[in-house]
mmCIF file of C-alpha atoms (C1' of nucleotides) in Angstrom:
data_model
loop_
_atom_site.group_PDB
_atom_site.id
_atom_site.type_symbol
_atom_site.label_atom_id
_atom_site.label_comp_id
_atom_site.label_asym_id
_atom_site.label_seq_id
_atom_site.Cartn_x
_atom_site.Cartn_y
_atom_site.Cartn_z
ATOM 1 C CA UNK F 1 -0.189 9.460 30.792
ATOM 2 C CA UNK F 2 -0.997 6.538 28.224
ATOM 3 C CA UNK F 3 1.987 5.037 27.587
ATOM 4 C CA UNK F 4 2.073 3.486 23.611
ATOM 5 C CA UNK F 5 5.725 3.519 23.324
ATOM 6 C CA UNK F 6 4.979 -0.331 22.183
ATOM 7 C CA UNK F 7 4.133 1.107 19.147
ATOM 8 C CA UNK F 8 7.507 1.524 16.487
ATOM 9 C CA UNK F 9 6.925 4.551 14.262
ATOM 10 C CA UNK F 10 8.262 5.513 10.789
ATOM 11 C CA UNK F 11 8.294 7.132 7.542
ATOM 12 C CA UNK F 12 8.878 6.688 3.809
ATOM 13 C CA UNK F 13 11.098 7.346 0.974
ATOM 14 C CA UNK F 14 11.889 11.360 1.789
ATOM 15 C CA UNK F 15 11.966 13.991 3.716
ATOM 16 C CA UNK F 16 8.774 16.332 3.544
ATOM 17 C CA UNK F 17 10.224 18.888 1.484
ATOM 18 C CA UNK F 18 11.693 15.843 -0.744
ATOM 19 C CA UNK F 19 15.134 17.078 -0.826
ATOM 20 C CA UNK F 20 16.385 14.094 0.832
ATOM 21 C CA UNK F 21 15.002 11.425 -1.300
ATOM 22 C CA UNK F 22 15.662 7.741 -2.270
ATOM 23 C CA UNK F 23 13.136 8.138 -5.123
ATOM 24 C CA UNK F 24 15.006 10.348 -7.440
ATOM 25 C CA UNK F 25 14.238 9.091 -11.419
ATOM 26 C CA UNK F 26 14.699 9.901 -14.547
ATOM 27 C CA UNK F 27 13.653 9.329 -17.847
ATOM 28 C CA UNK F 28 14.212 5.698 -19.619
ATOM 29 C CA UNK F 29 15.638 7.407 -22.866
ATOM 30 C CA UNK F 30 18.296 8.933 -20.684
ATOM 31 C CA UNK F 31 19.606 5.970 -19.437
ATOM 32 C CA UNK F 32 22.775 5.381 -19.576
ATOM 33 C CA UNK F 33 25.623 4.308 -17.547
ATOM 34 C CA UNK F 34 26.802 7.282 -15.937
ATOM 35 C CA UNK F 35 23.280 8.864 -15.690
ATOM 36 C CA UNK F 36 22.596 5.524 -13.529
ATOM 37 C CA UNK F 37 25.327 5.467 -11.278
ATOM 38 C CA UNK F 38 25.028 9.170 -10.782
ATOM 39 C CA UNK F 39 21.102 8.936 -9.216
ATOM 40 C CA UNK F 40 21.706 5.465 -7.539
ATOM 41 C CA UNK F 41 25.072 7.212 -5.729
ATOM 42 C CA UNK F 42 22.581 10.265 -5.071
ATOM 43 C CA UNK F 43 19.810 7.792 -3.885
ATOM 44 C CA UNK F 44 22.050 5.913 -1.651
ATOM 45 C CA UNK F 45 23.865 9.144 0.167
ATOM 46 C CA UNK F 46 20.460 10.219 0.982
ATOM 47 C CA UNK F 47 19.159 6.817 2.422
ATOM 48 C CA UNK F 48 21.806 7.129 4.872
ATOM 49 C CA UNK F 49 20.915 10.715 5.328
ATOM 50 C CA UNK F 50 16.909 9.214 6.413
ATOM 51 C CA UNK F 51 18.464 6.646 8.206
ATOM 52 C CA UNK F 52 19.914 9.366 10.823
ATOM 53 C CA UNK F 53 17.168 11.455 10.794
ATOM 54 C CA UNK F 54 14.958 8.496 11.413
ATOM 55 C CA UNK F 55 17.439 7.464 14.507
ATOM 56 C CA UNK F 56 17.101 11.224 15.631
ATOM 57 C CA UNK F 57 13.898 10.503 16.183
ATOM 58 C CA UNK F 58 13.775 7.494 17.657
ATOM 59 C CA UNK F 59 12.064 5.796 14.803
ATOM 60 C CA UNK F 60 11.786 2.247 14.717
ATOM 61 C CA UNK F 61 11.083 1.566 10.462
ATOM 62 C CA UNK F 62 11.828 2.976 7.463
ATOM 63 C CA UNK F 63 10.247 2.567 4.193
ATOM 64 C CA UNK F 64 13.137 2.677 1.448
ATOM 65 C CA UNK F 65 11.687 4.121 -1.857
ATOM 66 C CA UNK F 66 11.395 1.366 -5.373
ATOM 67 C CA UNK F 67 13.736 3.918 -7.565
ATOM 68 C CA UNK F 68 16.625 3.290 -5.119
ATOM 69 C CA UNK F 69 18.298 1.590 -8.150
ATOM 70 C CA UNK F 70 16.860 3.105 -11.074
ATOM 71 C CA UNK F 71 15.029 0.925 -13.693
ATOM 72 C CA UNK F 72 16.624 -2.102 -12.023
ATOM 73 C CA UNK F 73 14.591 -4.760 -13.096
ATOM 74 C CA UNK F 74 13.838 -3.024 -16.840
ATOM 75 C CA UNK F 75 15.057 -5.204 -19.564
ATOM 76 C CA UNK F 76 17.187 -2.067 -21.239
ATOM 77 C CA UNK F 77 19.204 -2.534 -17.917
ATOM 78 C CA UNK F 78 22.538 -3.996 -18.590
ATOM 79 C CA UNK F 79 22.373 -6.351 -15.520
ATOM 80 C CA UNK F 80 26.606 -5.740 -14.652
ATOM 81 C CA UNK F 81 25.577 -2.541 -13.322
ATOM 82 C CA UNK F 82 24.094 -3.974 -10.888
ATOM 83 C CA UNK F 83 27.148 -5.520 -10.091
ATOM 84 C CA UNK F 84 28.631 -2.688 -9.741
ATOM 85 C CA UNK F 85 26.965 -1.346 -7.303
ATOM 86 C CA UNK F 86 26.776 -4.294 -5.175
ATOM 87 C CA UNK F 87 29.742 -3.411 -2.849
ATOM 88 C CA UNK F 88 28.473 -0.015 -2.474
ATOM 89 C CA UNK F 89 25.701 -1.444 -1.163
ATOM 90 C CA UNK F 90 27.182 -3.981 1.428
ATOM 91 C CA UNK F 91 28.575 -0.988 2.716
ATOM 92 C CA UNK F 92 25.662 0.867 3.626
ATOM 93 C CA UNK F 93 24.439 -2.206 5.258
ATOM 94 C CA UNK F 94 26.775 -0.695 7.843
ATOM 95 C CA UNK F 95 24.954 2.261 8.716
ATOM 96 C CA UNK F 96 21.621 0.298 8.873
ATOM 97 C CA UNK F 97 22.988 -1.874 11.642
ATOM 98 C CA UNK F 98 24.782 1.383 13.278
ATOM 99 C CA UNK F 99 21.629 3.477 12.812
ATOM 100 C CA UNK F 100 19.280 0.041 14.244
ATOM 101 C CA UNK F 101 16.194 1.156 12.089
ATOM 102 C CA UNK F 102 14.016 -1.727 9.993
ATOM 103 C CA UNK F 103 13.777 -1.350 6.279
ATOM 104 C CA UNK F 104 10.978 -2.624 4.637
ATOM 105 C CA UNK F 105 9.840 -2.159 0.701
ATOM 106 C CA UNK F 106 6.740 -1.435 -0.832
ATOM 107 C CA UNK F 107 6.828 -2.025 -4.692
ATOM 108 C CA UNK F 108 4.556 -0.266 -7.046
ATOM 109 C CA UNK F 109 0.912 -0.828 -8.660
ATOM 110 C CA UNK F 110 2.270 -2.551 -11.726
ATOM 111 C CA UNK F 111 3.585 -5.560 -9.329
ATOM 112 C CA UNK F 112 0.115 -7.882 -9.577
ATOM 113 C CA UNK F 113 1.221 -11.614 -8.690
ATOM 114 C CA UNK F 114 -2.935 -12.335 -9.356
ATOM 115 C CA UNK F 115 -2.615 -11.331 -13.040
ATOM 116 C CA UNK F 116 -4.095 -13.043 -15.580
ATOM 117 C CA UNK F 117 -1.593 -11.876 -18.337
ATOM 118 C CA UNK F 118 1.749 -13.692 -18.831
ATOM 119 C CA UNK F 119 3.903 -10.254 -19.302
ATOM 120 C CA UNK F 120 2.247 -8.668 -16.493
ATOM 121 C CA UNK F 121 3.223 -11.441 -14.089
ATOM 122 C CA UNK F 122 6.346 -11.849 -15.596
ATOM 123 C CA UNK F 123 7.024 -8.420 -14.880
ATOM 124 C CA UNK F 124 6.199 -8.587 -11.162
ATOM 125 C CA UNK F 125 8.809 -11.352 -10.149
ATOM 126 C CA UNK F 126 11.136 -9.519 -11.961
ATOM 127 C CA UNK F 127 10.409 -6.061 -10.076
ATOM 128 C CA UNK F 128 10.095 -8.515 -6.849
ATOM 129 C CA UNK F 129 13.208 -10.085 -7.466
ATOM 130 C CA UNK F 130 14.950 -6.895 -7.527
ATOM 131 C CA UNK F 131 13.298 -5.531 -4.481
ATOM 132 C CA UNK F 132 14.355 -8.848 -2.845
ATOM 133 C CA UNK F 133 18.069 -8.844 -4.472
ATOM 134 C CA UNK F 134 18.231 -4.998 -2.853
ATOM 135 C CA UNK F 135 17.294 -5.804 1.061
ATOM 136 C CA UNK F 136 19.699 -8.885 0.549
ATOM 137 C CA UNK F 137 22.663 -6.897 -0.318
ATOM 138 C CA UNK F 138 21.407 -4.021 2.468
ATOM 139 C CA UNK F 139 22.168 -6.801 4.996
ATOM 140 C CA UNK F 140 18.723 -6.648 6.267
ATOM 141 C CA UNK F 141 16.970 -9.528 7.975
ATOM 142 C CA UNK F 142 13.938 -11.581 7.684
ATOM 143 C CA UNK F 143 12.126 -8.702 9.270
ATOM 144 C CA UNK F 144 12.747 -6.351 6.107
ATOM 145 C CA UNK F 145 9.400 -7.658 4.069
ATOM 146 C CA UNK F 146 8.385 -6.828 0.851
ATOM 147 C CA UNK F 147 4.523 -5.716 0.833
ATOM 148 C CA UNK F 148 2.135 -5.742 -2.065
ATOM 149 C CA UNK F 149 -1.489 -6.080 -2.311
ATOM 150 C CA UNK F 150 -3.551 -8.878 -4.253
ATOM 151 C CA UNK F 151 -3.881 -6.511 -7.706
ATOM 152 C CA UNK F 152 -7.205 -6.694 -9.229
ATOM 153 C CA UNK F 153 -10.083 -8.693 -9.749
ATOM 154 C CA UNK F 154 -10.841 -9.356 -13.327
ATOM 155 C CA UNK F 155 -14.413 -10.065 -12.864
ATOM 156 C CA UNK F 156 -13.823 -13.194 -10.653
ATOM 157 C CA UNK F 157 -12.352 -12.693 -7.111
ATOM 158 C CA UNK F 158 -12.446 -16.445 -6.496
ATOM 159 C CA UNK F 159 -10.031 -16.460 -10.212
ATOM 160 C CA UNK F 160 -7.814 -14.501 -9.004
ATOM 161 C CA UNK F 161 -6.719 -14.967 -5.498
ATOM 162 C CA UNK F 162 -6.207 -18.748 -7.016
ATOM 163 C CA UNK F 163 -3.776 -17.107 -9.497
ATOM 164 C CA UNK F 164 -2.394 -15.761 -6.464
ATOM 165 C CA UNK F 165 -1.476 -18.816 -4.488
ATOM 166 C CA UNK F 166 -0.652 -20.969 -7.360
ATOM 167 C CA UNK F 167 2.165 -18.073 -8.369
ATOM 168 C CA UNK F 168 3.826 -17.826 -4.733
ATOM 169 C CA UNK F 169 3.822 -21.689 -4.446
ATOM 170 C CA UNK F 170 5.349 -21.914 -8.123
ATOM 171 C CA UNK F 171 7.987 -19.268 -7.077
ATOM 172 C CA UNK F 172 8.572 -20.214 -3.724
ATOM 173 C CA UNK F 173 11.619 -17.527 -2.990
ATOM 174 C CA UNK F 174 8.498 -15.335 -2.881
ATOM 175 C CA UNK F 175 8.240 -16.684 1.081
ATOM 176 C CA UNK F 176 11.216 -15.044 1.772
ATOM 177 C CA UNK F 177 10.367 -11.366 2.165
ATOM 178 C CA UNK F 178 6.621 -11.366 0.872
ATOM 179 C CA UNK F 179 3.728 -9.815 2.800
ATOM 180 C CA UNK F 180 0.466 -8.469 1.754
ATOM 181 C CA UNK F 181 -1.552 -5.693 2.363
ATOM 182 C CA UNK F 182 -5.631 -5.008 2.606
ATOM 183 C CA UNK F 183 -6.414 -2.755 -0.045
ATOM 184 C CA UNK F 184 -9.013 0.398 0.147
ATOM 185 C CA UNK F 185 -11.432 -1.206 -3.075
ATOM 186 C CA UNK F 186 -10.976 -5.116 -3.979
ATOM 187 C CA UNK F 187 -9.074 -7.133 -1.227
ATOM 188 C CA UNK F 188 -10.403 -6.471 2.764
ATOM 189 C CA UNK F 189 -9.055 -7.494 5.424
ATOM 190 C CA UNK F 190 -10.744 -10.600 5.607
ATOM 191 C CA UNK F 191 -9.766 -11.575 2.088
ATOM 192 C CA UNK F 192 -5.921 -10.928 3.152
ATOM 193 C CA UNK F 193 -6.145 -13.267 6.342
ATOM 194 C CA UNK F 194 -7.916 -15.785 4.209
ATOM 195 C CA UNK F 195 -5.032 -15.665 1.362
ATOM 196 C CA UNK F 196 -1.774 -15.231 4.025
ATOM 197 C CA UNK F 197 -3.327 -18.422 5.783
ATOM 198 C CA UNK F 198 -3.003 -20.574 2.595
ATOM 199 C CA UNK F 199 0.309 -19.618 2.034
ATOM 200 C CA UNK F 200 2.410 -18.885 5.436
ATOM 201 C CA UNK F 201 2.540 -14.933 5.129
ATOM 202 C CA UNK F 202 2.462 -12.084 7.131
ATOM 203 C CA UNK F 203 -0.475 -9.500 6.731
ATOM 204 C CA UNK F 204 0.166 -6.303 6.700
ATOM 205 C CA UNK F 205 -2.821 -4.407 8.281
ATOM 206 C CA UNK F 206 -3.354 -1.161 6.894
ATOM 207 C CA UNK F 207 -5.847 0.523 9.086
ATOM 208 C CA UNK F 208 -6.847 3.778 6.368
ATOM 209 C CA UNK F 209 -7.990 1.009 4.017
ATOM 210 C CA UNK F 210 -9.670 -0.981 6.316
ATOM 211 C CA UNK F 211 -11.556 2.205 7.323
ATOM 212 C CA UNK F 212 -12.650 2.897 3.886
ATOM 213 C CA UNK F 213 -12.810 -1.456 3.062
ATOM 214 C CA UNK F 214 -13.765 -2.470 6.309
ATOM 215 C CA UNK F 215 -14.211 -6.377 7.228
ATOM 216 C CA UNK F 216 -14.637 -8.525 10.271
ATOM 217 C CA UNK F 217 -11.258 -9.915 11.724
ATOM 218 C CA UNK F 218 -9.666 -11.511 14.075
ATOM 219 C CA UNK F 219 -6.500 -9.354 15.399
ATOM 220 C CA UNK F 220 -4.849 -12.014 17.070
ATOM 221 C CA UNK F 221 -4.665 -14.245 13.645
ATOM 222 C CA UNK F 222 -3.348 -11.004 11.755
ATOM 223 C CA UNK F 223 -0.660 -10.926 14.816
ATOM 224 C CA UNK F 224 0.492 -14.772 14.569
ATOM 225 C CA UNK F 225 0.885 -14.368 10.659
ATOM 226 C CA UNK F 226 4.487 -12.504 11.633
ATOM 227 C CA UNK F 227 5.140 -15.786 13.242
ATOM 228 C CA UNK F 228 7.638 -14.047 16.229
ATOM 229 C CA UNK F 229 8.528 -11.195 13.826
ATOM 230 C CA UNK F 230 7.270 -7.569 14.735
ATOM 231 C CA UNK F 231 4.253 -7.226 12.506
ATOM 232 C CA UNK F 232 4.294 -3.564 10.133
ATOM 233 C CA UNK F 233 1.090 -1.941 9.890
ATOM 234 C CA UNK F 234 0.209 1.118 7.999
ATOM 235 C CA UNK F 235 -1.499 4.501 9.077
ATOM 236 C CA UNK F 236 -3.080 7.577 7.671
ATOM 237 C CA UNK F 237 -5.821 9.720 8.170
ATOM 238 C CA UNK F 238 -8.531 11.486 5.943
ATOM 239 C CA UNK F 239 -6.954 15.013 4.531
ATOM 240 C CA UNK F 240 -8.534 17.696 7.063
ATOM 241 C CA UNK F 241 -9.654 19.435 3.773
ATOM 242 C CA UNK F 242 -11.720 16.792 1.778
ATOM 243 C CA UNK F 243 -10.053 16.139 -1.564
ATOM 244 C CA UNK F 244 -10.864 12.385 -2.557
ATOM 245 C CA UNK F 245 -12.396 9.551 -1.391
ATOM 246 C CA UNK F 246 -8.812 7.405 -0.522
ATOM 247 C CA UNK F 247 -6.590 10.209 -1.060
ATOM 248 C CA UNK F 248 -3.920 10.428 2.314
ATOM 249 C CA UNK F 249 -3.860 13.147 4.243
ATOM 250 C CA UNK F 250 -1.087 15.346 5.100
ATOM 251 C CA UNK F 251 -1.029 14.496 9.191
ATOM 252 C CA UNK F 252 -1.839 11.841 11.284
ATOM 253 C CA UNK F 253 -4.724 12.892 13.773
ATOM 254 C CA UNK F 254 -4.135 11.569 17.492
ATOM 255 C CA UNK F 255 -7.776 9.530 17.467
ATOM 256 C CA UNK F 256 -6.616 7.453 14.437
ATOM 257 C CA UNK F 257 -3.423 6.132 16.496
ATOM 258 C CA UNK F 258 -6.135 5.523 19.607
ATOM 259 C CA UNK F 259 -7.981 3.602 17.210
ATOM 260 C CA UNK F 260 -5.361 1.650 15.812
ATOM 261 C CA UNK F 261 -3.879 1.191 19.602
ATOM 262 C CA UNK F 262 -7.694 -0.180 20.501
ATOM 263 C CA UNK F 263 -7.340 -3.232 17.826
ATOM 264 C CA UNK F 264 -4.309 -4.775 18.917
ATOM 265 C CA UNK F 265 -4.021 -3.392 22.540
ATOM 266 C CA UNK F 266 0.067 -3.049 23.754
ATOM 267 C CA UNK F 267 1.338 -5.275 21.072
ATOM 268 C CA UNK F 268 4.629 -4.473 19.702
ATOM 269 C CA UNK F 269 3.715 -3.017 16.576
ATOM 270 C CA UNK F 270 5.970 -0.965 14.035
ATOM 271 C CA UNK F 271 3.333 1.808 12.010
ATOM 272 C CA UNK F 272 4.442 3.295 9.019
ATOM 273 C CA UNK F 273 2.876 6.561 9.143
ATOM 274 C CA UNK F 274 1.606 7.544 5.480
ATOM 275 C CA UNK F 275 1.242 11.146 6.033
ATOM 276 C CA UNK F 276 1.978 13.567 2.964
ATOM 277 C CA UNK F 277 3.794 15.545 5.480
ATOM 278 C CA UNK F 278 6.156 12.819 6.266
ATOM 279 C CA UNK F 279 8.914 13.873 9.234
ATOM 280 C CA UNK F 280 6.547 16.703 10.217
ATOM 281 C CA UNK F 281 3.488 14.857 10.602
ATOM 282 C CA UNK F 282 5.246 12.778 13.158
ATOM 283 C CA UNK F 283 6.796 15.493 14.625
ATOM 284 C CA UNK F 284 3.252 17.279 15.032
ATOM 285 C CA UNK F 285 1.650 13.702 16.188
ATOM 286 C CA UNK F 286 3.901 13.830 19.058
ATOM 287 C CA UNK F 287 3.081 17.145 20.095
ATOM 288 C CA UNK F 288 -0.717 16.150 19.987
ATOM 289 C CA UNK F 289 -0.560 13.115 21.756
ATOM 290 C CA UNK F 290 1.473 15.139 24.408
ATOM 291 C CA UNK F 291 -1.041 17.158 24.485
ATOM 292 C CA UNK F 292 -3.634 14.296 25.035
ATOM 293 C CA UNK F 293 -1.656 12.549 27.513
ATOM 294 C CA UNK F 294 -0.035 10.087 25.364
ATOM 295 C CA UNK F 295 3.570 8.930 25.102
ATOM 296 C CA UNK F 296 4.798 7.863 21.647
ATOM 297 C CA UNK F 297 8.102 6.338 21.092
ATOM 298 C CA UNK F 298 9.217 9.097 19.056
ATOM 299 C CA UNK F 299 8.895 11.356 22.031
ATOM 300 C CA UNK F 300 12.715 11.547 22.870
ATOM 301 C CA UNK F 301 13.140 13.824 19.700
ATOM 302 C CA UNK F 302 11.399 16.431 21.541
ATOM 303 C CA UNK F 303 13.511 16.608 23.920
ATOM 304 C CA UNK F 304 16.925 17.179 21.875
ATOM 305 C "C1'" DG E 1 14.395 30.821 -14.538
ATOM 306 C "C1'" DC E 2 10.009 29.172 -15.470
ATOM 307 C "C1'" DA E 3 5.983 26.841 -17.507
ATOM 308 C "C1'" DG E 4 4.179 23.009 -19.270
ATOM 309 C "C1'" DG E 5 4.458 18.407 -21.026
ATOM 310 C "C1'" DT E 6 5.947 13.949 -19.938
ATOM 311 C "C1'" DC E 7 7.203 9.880 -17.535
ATOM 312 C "C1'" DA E 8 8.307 1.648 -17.388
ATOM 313 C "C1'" DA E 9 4.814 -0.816 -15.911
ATOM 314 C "C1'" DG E 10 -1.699 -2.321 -14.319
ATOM 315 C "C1'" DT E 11 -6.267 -2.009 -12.939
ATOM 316 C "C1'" DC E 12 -10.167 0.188 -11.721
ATOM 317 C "C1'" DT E 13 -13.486 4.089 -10.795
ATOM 318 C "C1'" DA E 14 -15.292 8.658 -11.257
ATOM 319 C "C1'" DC E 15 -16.267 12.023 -14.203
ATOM 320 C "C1'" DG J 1 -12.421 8.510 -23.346
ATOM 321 C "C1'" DT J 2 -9.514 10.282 -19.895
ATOM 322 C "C1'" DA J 3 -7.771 11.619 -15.482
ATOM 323 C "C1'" DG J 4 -6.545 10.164 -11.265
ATOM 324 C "C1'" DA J 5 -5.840 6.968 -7.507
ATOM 325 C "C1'" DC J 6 -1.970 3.981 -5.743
ATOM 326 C "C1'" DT J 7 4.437 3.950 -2.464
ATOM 327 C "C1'" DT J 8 5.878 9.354 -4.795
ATOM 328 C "C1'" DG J 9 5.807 14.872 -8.300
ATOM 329 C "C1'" DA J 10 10.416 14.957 -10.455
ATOM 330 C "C1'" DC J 11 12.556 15.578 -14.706
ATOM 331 C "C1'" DC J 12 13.236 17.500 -19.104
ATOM 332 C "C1'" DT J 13 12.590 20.608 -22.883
ATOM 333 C "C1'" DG J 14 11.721 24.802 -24.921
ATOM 334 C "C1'" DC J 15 11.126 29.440 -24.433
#
DNA sequence: GCAGGTCAAGTCTAC
DNA sequence: GTAGACTTGACCTGC
């Protein structure tokens, strides 16, 4: 048997059937107080609810979803709610530490620290500021990063990653939980190590983009970015029926965990697995690698 | 109960 | 020009 139990598996936001969910929304004209506390309180319950099921199955990470705390860092926000909720909060730190699974964040599209527009940029801090606030009251440690990727280009690559840099050494809280991630279009792999170098971050190696964006790299440099920390890495595999180009699949085929395994060969790695199916496409990885002779960490849940 | 329209936000590509 | 991609279809209204 191959033995990959080095590598830390997880999943994000909800269950498959998104019942359990800490992404529930609604609508910004609804807001209200009671409307608020009534989907965070809803939001929170279930996170716990993930945080079991992830423990169930041995999971080592979980993604928690950006609508935790509804329109958080939106200006019609009265900012004393999220006082309010603060304690609530502390508490569930609790059941993180009890449950030992690593929480990580991974804010939207509309977070672009390489903007060239005032509001936009603006906008991002705020949204990362929240994200930030959140993980601090959760309790979680310097391991719980916040990943983005670079945004967009605007004609001049060069332009923009400069934005980049000058914006996390102007905000330098940023350091704190920031990582970034290789994107499937505009930033590869390459252009991630080069940027994370300049400014002391970890990468975040996501290895569906870098199929699709593919660069030359040097694994042991995207390794030593999480300076002692376990590095997270993302996962997915093409949809077995071919919708578009950079569209996820629902499962996560065996040969793409090989793959992944054959870059960075027995590190310690935690893998977010973004499969559509979620819980189920890790359940049904672990049945394929048993049935190629390969041990996942996750294997325990098979047995009860 | 169900169908269909709508939803905070940015940027880019495919059509 | 618009839909759709991205971390994700859920929520709401009107019938």
């Amino acid at each position: 048997m191959k033995d990959l139990r080095h590598l830390g598996l997880g999943f994000f936001c909800s269950t498959s059937d998104n019942r359990i969910t800490t992404n529930r929304k609604f609508k910004l004209s609804n807001l209200t107080l009671s409307k608020f506390l009534n989907v965070f309180y809803q939001n929170l319950s279930d996170f716990v609810v993930l945080l079991e099921i992830s423990k169930r199955m041995n999971l080592s990470i979980f993604r928690l979803g950006s609508n935790m705390v509804p329109f958080a860092s939106h200006s019609n926000l009265d900012k004393s709610w999220l006082k309010m909720i603060e304690k609530d909060l502390k508490s569930a730190s609790e059941a993180i530490r009890k449950y030992g699974v690593r929480i990580t964040m991974h804010p939207g599209q509309h977070v672009i620290l390489s903007s060239p527009r005032k509001e936009v940029l603006d906008a991002s801090l705020r949204e990362l500021e929240y994200h930030f606030w959140l993980l601090d009251c959760l309790g979680v440690g310097n391991d719980g990063v916040v990943v983005v990727h670079v945004g967009g280009v605007y004609g001049d690559k060069k332009e923009a990653l400069k934005r980049f840099i000058f914006v996390v050494r102007e905000s330098s809280w940023l350091k704190e939980r920031l990582a970034i991630e290789n994107d499937e279009r505009f930033y590869n792999l390459e252009d991630v190590l080069w940027l994370c170098e300049r400014l002391n971050l970890p990468v975040v190696f996501d290895y569906y983009h870098h199929t699709i964006n593919p660069s030359d790299f040097d694994s042991k440099m995207v390794l030593s970015s999480w300076d002692g920390r376990i590095p997270e890495f993302h996962l997915s595999s093409f949809p077995t029926v071919s919708k578009k180009f950079n569209e996820h699949g629902d499962w996560i085929e065996i040969e793409d965990v090989l793959s992944l395994e054959n870059l960075f060969k027995g590190e310690r790695i935690d893998v977010i697995l973004e499969a559509k199916k979620k819980e189920k496409a890790i359940e049904r990885l672990i049945e394929l690698a048993q049935d190629n002779g390969v041990v996942l960490s996750a294997r325990s849940l098979m047995k009860g």
